[in-house]
Each structure stands twice: as C-alpha cells, then as structure tokens.
Amino acid sequence: MDPSDSPQSWRVWVETQANRFLLFARDQTRCEADAQDVLQEALVETWQRCGGKPPDAPLVFATIRRRAIDLARSNDRRAQRELASPEWFWAPADHAARDEDLEQAVKTLPPNLREVLVLKIWSGLTFQEIAGALDIPANTAASRYRYALERLRESLKEAPR
C-alpha cells in the first residue's frame, strides 16, 4: 500500500488545502452555507474519482466551480418555479392570516390530492412525471390536481377574513 493512500495522508492534505478551497468556494457561491456544502461535495467527488488518493488541486477547484454552477442553476430554477406559481397560491406578505388559511386548506386535502398538488406546484413536475412517480395514469394525476385546486378555492372562499 502506497503511504499516500492512507486516510491520514488524505486528512493532512485536506487540512493543508481546505482554507484556499473554502475561499474559492465562497467566491463561487452566494452564501457561506452554500460554500461549505459545495466544498464538501467537491471533496467527496474528487476523493471518489481519485480512488482515495489526494487529488491535484486544479481538479478540486474545477469540481468546486462546477458544483457551484449546478447549485446556482438549481436555485434559480426553483425561484422561477415559485414565481410561476399561480398568484392566488401565494398570499401577499402583509396577509399572514391568508397564509395560515392556505396552509390549513392544503393540510385538509386528502393525501392523494395533496401529493399531486405538491409535486406539480413545488416540484414542477409534469403530469406524466407525477404519474410515473405515483404509479397512476397521467389523466388521474391531472384530475387530482384539478380537484385539489377546486377544493382549495372553495376552502379559501369560505375562510373568514
């Protein structure tokens, strides 16, 4: 066994390199928590790629950069999905009571309707993808979504203001 393959050599390598990797990760991400997550994922990925041997620093920097780009794209897509949600679904911030009404209305939906609603609105899945995830026909997924919206509309109309 090569001494450079030992867990101790990996630990020493990480300890000597971590600060510069974290600095780079901070530059590539939007917050400290994201930087730490990206760095951890990059180190694990490069460790696996290199078979447990300490990798070359450029490989780690490239992996950090790629992971940060992927994270930013994922966050941007999620933000776009949230913005694209129906206006009635997101109550204005100054209407905390309506937020609570909506939360309660969603909680009262039957589980089969609630899961389709969540997969459609928050996960951005198509009815075909929902059908595959829940092992139901796509038309059933679409119907459940429509029924969920109808029940939410009725619940919110009845809710005291």
XYZ file of C-alpha atoms in Angstrom:
161
model
C 0.000 0.000 0.000
C 1.325 3.396 -1.015
C 1.709 5.709 2.032
C -0.003 8.492 0.099
C -3.157 6.326 0.011
C -3.657 6.274 3.780
C -6.568 8.081 5.414
C -4.018 10.066 7.405
C -2.410 11.421 4.224
C -5.846 12.432 2.958
C -6.629 14.184 6.244
C -3.313 16.062 6.206
C -3.857 17.038 2.590
C -7.373 18.375 3.310
C -6.172 20.293 6.371
C -3.414 21.998 4.381
C -5.617 22.808 1.390
C -9.038 23.452 2.954
C -8.683 27.194 3.534
C -7.885 28.007 -0.059
C -10.627 25.686 -1.319
C -13.167 27.279 1.022
C -12.080 30.766 -0.061
C -12.637 29.781 -3.684
C -15.986 28.169 -2.850
C -17.107 31.362 -1.081
C -16.273 33.325 -4.201
C -18.260 30.924 -6.355
C -21.414 30.748 -4.223
C -23.987 33.110 -2.774
C -23.568 32.382 0.939
C -21.316 30.699 3.476
C -23.575 27.666 3.897
C -23.613 27.062 0.137
C -19.825 27.423 0.021
C -19.377 24.793 2.709
C -21.846 22.422 1.035
C -20.205 22.854 -2.365
C -16.752 22.296 -0.889
C -17.823 19.145 0.898
C -19.468 17.737 -2.227
C -16.423 18.615 -4.317
C -14.024 16.938 -1.890
C -16.111 13.779 -1.757
C -16.420 13.687 -5.534
C -12.693 14.170 -6.124
C -11.843 11.638 -3.408
C -14.026 9.073 -5.180
C -12.597 9.948 -8.587
C -9.035 9.585 -7.370
C -9.640 6.326 -5.556
C -8.928 7.774 -2.137
C -5.645 9.409 -3.119
C -5.232 13.134 -2.564
C -6.111 14.773 -5.905
C -4.365 17.597 -7.693
C -5.635 20.989 -6.529
C -6.785 22.092 -10.019
C -9.187 19.145 -10.129
C -10.711 20.210 -6.810
C -11.042 23.834 -7.963
C -12.723 22.710 -11.183
C -15.097 20.484 -9.226
C -15.939 23.310 -6.797
C -16.679 25.605 -9.727
C -18.880 23.026 -11.445
C -20.764 22.217 -8.243
C -21.325 25.937 -7.545
C -22.704 26.457 -11.055
C -25.030 23.472 -10.637
C -26.233 24.791 -7.277
C -26.871 28.277 -8.657
C -28.805 26.869 -11.604
C -30.869 24.684 -9.285
C -31.659 27.632 -7.011
C -32.570 29.805 -9.997
C -34.883 27.124 -11.406
C -36.595 26.753 -8.036
C -37.054 30.520 -7.775
C -38.550 30.591 -11.281
C -40.977 27.789 -10.393
C -42.028 29.649 -7.278
C -42.559 32.863 -9.234
C -44.508 31.000 -11.891
C -46.904 29.536 -9.310
C -50.452 30.833 -9.613
C -50.856 34.248 -7.993
C -53.745 33.128 -5.823
C -51.489 30.494 -4.292
C -49.021 32.982 -2.793
C -50.668 35.442 -0.462
C -49.022 38.852 -0.082
C -46.646 39.109 2.881
C -48.955 41.523 4.704
C -51.733 38.926 4.739
C -50.387 36.475 7.310
C -53.908 35.289 8.081
C -54.406 34.278 4.451
C -51.106 32.378 4.577
C -52.407 30.451 7.561
C -55.740 29.848 5.802
C -53.926 28.486 2.763
C -51.675 26.278 4.868
C -54.691 24.877 6.700
C -56.572 24.328 3.447
C -53.642 22.385 1.974
C -53.362 20.296 5.139
C -57.047 19.342 4.937
C -56.738 17.970 1.402
C -56.838 14.190 1.119
C -53.309 12.771 0.821
C -53.767 11.661 -2.794
C -54.753 15.209 -3.858
C -52.155 16.922 -1.664
C -49.251 14.864 -3.024
C -50.173 15.661 -6.641
C -50.532 19.359 -5.788
C -47.115 19.455 -4.101
C -45.410 17.573 -6.933
C -46.969 19.852 -9.533
C -46.516 23.247 -7.880
C -43.400 22.934 -5.742
C -41.527 20.261 -7.650
C -42.539 21.498 -11.092
C -43.244 18.013 -12.428
C -45.425 17.362 -15.439
C -48.492 15.187 -15.093
C -46.623 12.421 -16.917
C -43.755 12.649 -14.405
C -46.193 12.717 -11.486
C -47.927 9.659 -12.931
C -44.610 7.822 -13.040
C -43.684 8.860 -9.510
C -47.040 7.832 -8.027
C -47.711 4.881 -10.342
C -51.027 6.291 -11.559
C -52.271 7.264 -15.032
C -51.383 10.800 -16.201
C -55.074 11.656 -16.568
C -55.617 10.676 -12.939
C -52.772 12.952 -11.888
C -54.316 15.827 -13.856
C -57.744 15.158 -12.353
C -56.381 15.045 -8.822
C -54.567 18.330 -9.402
C -57.768 19.936 -10.692
C -59.777 18.586 -7.742
C -57.143 19.851 -5.301
C -57.296 23.349 -6.803
C -61.085 23.339 -6.688
C -61.094 22.325 -3.026
C -58.511 24.980 -2.172
C -60.552 27.669 -3.926
C -63.662 26.636 -2.040
C -61.822 26.472 1.288
C -60.306 29.907 0.777
C -63.636 31.436 -0.226
C -65.183 30.120 2.974
C -62.302 31.189 5.217
C -63.067 34.253 7.364
C -61.034 37.330 6.502
